[in-house]
XYZ file of C-alpha atoms in Angstrom:
330
model
C -10.339 121.526 135.400
C -12.887 119.452 133.441
C -12.443 115.592 133.089
C -10.390 114.584 130.180
C -8.029 118.183 130.248
C -5.413 117.556 128.607
C -1.885 118.442 129.853
C 0.631 121.436 128.567
C 2.467 121.301 124.964
C 5.646 121.779 124.801
C 6.852 125.636 124.139
C 7.614 127.038 120.658
C 9.737 129.836 121.435
C 10.677 131.890 124.319
C 7.649 133.089 124.975
C 5.404 130.249 125.004
C 8.259 128.906 127.277
C 7.660 131.817 129.588
C 3.887 131.733 129.498
C 3.802 127.997 130.218
C 6.238 128.136 132.589
C 3.983 130.744 134.335
C 0.454 128.895 134.110
C 2.670 125.865 136.298
C 3.166 128.709 138.933
C 6.425 130.858 137.930
C 5.806 134.387 137.956
C 8.930 135.585 136.909
C 9.436 134.234 133.389
C 7.329 136.494 131.010
C 9.794 139.544 129.736
C 7.197 140.903 127.214
C 5.967 139.241 123.660
C 6.940 142.823 121.413
C 8.600 141.547 118.442
C 6.687 138.070 118.789
C 5.578 137.610 114.708
C 1.576 138.148 115.388
C 1.012 134.449 113.134
C 3.916 132.738 115.023
C 3.930 129.614 116.706
C 5.240 130.962 119.603
C 2.912 133.680 120.063
C -0.513 131.534 118.873
C 0.515 128.655 120.447
C 1.259 130.815 123.977
C -2.453 132.776 123.416
C -4.418 129.000 123.197
C -3.360 128.157 126.042
C -4.568 130.866 127.810
C -7.339 130.955 126.293
C -8.053 127.229 127.176
C -7.888 128.120 130.983
C -11.679 129.047 130.129
C -12.463 125.976 128.477
C -11.563 122.740 129.837
C -7.600 123.617 131.591
C -5.449 121.513 131.455
C -4.169 118.532 133.432
C -1.034 120.680 135.048
C -2.263 123.967 135.722
C -4.414 124.782 138.436
C -7.707 126.147 138.256
C -7.123 129.968 139.922
C -4.851 130.472 136.999
C -7.828 131.201 134.760
C -8.393 134.431 136.806
C -5.097 135.194 137.515
C -4.207 139.012 137.096
C -0.649 138.276 135.651
C -1.642 135.454 133.314
C -4.539 137.894 132.202
C -2.200 140.406 132.056
C 0.293 138.635 129.870
C -3.084 137.339 127.991
C -3.822 140.988 127.201
C -0.340 141.824 125.543
C -0.553 138.940 123.261
C -3.613 139.523 122.134
C -2.931 143.561 121.830
C -0.005 142.008 119.129
C -2.953 139.535 117.228
C -5.674 142.200 116.827
C -3.178 145.010 115.870
C -2.247 142.776 113.399
C -5.668 141.755 111.535
C -6.642 145.157 112.174
C -3.637 145.903 109.367
C -3.738 142.962 107.766
C -7.969 142.890 107.180
C -9.196 145.308 105.116
C -11.844 147.932 107.099
C -15.794 147.863 105.902
C -19.607 148.866 106.640
C -21.375 146.994 104.058
C -22.573 144.430 105.882
C -24.987 142.548 103.621
C -22.217 142.771 100.866
C -20.398 140.419 102.970
C -22.793 138.362 103.462
C -24.306 138.086 99.869
C -20.245 137.739 99.052
C -20.037 134.429 101.106
C -22.914 133.062 99.208
C -21.020 132.923 95.729
C -18.597 130.380 95.162
C -16.571 131.212 92.162
C -15.916 128.389 89.150
C -12.135 128.419 89.881
C -12.326 128.128 93.511
C -10.195 125.733 95.007
C -9.473 125.317 98.356
C -9.113 121.918 101.088
C -12.259 120.630 100.162
C -11.883 121.239 96.660
C -8.668 118.966 97.671
C -9.570 116.258 99.443
C -12.888 115.835 97.175
C -10.941 115.104 94.020
C -7.944 113.796 94.245
C -6.669 113.875 98.856
C -5.004 110.406 100.207
C -6.740 109.441 103.700
C -3.726 110.575 105.612
C -4.226 114.061 104.709
C -7.881 113.255 105.240
C -6.794 112.723 109.107
C -4.431 115.439 109.207
C -7.295 117.876 107.848
C -9.797 116.070 110.364
C -7.149 116.257 113.163
C -6.307 120.101 113.284
C -9.821 120.996 113.304
C -10.194 118.356 116.223
C -8.785 122.426 118.317
C -12.287 123.457 117.365
C -14.743 121.420 116.493
C -13.737 119.138 120.300
C -15.610 121.927 121.483
C -17.644 123.395 119.087
C -19.837 126.056 119.645
C -18.362 126.834 122.924
C -16.175 129.887 122.238
C -19.485 131.424 120.705
C -21.876 130.585 123.398
C -19.769 133.097 124.873
C -21.423 136.116 123.427
C -25.160 134.815 124.432
C -25.344 136.781 127.247
C -23.390 139.507 125.500
C -26.704 140.308 123.534
C -30.397 141.131 123.780
C -33.902 140.434 122.614
C -34.647 138.545 119.191
C -30.826 138.369 118.183
C -29.950 136.547 121.735
C -33.836 133.880 121.271
C -32.383 133.366 117.775
C -28.404 132.743 118.584
C -29.153 130.435 121.276
C -31.648 128.588 118.895
C -28.982 127.832 116.735
C -26.804 126.740 119.508
C -29.650 124.410 120.879
C -29.000 122.592 117.202
C -25.317 122.712 118.123
C -25.577 120.716 121.316
C -28.034 117.920 120.148
C -31.056 119.740 120.857
C -30.683 117.824 123.946
C -29.252 114.502 122.713
C -25.677 114.714 124.041
C -24.919 111.603 121.915
C -25.700 114.390 118.593
C -23.893 117.596 119.784
C -21.542 118.153 116.969
C -18.581 117.952 119.542
C -19.711 114.197 119.633
C -19.677 113.837 116.552
C -16.651 115.050 114.733
C -15.129 113.037 118.074
C -17.042 109.542 116.674
C -15.280 110.607 113.022
C -12.062 110.429 114.286
C -12.292 107.371 116.250
C -14.294 106.356 113.035
C -10.611 107.919 111.005
C -8.669 105.713 113.587
C -7.341 108.945 115.206
C -7.318 109.848 119.179
C -10.571 111.998 120.570
C -9.051 112.923 123.488
C -9.703 116.769 123.752
C -6.622 118.011 122.692
C -4.611 115.293 121.888
C -3.544 117.055 118.564
C -2.741 120.767 120.057
C 1.188 119.508 119.742
C 1.374 118.732 116.017
C -1.168 121.707 114.901
C 0.372 124.183 113.246
C -0.282 127.958 114.386
C -2.394 129.109 111.757
C -4.887 126.348 112.923
C -4.138 127.711 116.789
C -5.150 131.217 114.820
C -8.313 130.443 113.736
C -9.972 129.417 116.892
C -7.993 131.927 119.036
C -9.538 134.320 116.749
C -13.401 132.896 117.926
C -12.129 132.936 121.800
C -10.537 136.623 121.982
C -13.719 138.120 120.434
C -16.086 135.891 122.913
C -14.502 136.750 125.652
C -14.709 140.231 125.055
C -17.446 141.890 124.980
C -16.460 145.435 122.754
C -15.674 142.192 119.800
C -19.172 140.709 120.405
C -20.915 141.763 116.830
C -17.225 140.076 115.441
C -17.561 136.844 116.992
C -21.177 137.351 115.484
C -19.608 137.657 111.920
C -16.836 134.927 112.556
C -19.820 132.626 113.593
C -22.053 133.476 110.378
C -18.857 133.300 108.070
C -18.894 129.233 109.443
C -22.246 128.972 108.785
C -23.173 130.275 105.134
C -19.910 128.788 103.980
C -19.986 124.967 105.683
C -22.788 123.570 103.669
C -20.917 122.993 100.529
C -17.480 122.446 102.258
C -18.864 119.801 104.015
C -20.444 118.504 101.076
C -17.560 117.655 99.071
C -15.608 116.462 102.334
C -18.861 113.776 102.356
C -18.101 112.658 98.905
C -14.281 112.600 100.029
C -14.555 110.309 102.603
C -17.170 108.533 100.431
C -14.275 107.989 97.839
C -12.044 107.249 99.654
C -14.223 104.240 101.885
C -14.635 106.017 104.883
C -17.259 104.330 107.399
C -20.777 106.208 108.580
C -19.347 107.400 111.965
C -16.651 109.551 110.065
C -19.097 111.171 107.567
C -22.140 111.419 110.004
C -20.373 114.995 110.991
C -19.700 116.520 107.890
C -23.400 114.980 106.416
C -24.854 116.506 109.094
C -23.424 119.990 108.517
C -24.366 120.351 105.132
C -28.916 120.364 105.874
C -27.912 121.658 109.504
C -26.074 124.936 108.558
C -27.604 126.043 105.564
C -30.563 126.061 108.035
C -28.413 128.176 110.921
C -27.125 130.384 107.815
C -30.733 131.741 107.286
C -31.213 131.911 111.287
C -27.843 133.674 112.151
C -28.635 136.269 109.528
C -32.005 137.121 109.287
C -32.740 136.980 113.195
C -29.666 136.757 114.575
C -27.855 140.096 112.612
C -30.855 141.553 111.227
C -31.327 142.944 114.565
C -28.051 143.183 116.193
C -27.727 146.263 113.869
C -31.682 147.413 113.919
C -30.882 147.798 117.543
C -27.100 149.207 117.550
C -26.336 150.121 113.437
C -23.010 151.278 114.930
C -21.534 147.471 115.575
C -21.035 146.378 111.455
C -17.674 147.599 110.875
C -16.811 144.798 113.787
C -19.373 142.953 112.120
C -17.591 142.970 108.661
C -14.498 142.980 110.342
C -15.358 139.606 111.752
C -16.339 138.287 108.571
C -13.101 138.690 106.781
C -11.224 137.898 109.512
C -12.601 135.134 109.943
C -11.951 135.086 105.662
C -8.696 135.423 105.697
C -7.325 133.323 108.755
C -8.860 130.529 106.953
C -7.258 130.974 103.802
C -3.817 131.031 105.491
C -4.668 127.747 107.299
C -5.428 126.708 103.366
C -2.350 127.764 102.191
C -0.451 126.165 104.569
C -2.109 123.093 104.310
C -2.120 122.583 100.326
C 1.666 123.878 100.552
C 2.365 120.540 102.729
C 0.412 118.288 100.841
C 1.493 119.216 96.955
C 4.882 118.639 97.995
C 3.609 115.006 99.860
C 4.393 116.399 103.027
C 2.769 115.860 106.167
C 1.371 119.386 107.479
C 1.405 117.777 111.230
C 4.676 120.041 113.616
C 4.879 116.045 115.311
C 4.199 113.993 112.293
C 4.526 110.982 114.714
C 1.097 112.229 115.931
C -0.704 109.614 112.887
C 0.087 107.633 109.960
C 1.990 109.712 107.260
C 2.909 108.284 103.982
C-alpha cells in the first residue's frame, strides 16, 4: 500500500460485507452477487474496494490481495453485473463525431449541479459536492493512465501530453490532485485520501468504478478514451460556474484555484483528446467507434444519475452524505 492509504469502509450489504471480509483474508465468505442491484450501494462499494487495490490500497489489506485469484474472480463477477446493466441502459451507436459535437452544445434550459451551486447553492452543498468528487480527483488522471500502454503511435503520444498537464507538468505542487486537496483544505474538509469513501453514495462510486473498469481492461480502452473525452469537453463551462459559485460564497484563493485551472486547461485538452487521440485511433482501428460512443454515453448517463441524486437531496434541504457527521451540515 502507498503512504496515506485509507482503511476499509463499513459494508453496505451482504455483497460488500463478504468482499471486505475476503480482502481481510477470509476466503469463505463470498457466495455470489446475482440479484444485486448493479447501481446499488452494496455492489458499487464492493467493486470500488476491489479496484482500490490497484491504486493506494487499504491500511488493513495486504498488498498480496491485489492479484489474488479469488479476489479477481469476485471482481470479475461484479464487473459483469455492472457492465451488463450499462449495456442495457445506454443506447449503442457508432457516430463518434456526432457524439462529440453534441457534448459541445449546452441547451439554454440545461440545469445541473454546477448551475445550482452558481445561482443559489449553499456553502454546505458545495462542500458536500467537493467531498464526493474527492473519490476521483484525489487520484485524478490515474484511471486514464492505465490506458497509455494500451495505445500506440500518435494517440499514445497525445494522451501522454494531456496526462503531463494533469500531473502538474513536472511540478508536484501543480498536480490536479494536489490542487484539489488544497481546495478541500481551503473549504475546511479533510484532504486525506479516501476520507469520504464512507459518506459517498453509490452514484459517485459508479462514476469512478466505470473509469477503473475501462482502464483495467484492454478490450475497453476505447470506452475509457470516450469517458475521458466527455470529461474534458464538458468540464470548462461547469468549472467556470463553480468558480463563480465559490466567489459568490466567499471562498478563498486555495478553494477557487482548482476549478479556475480547469476552465483553461480542459479547453485545451478537449482539442487534444478529440483531434490528436481519438482521430488517429479511429483511423487505425475504425472498429473501436462503438466502444468510444459507449464510453461517452455511459459517462454521461452515470454523471446524470449523480446530479439527480444530489439535486433531489438538496432541493429538500437534506444532506447528500450517507453519513452526515462527515462534515458540517445545515
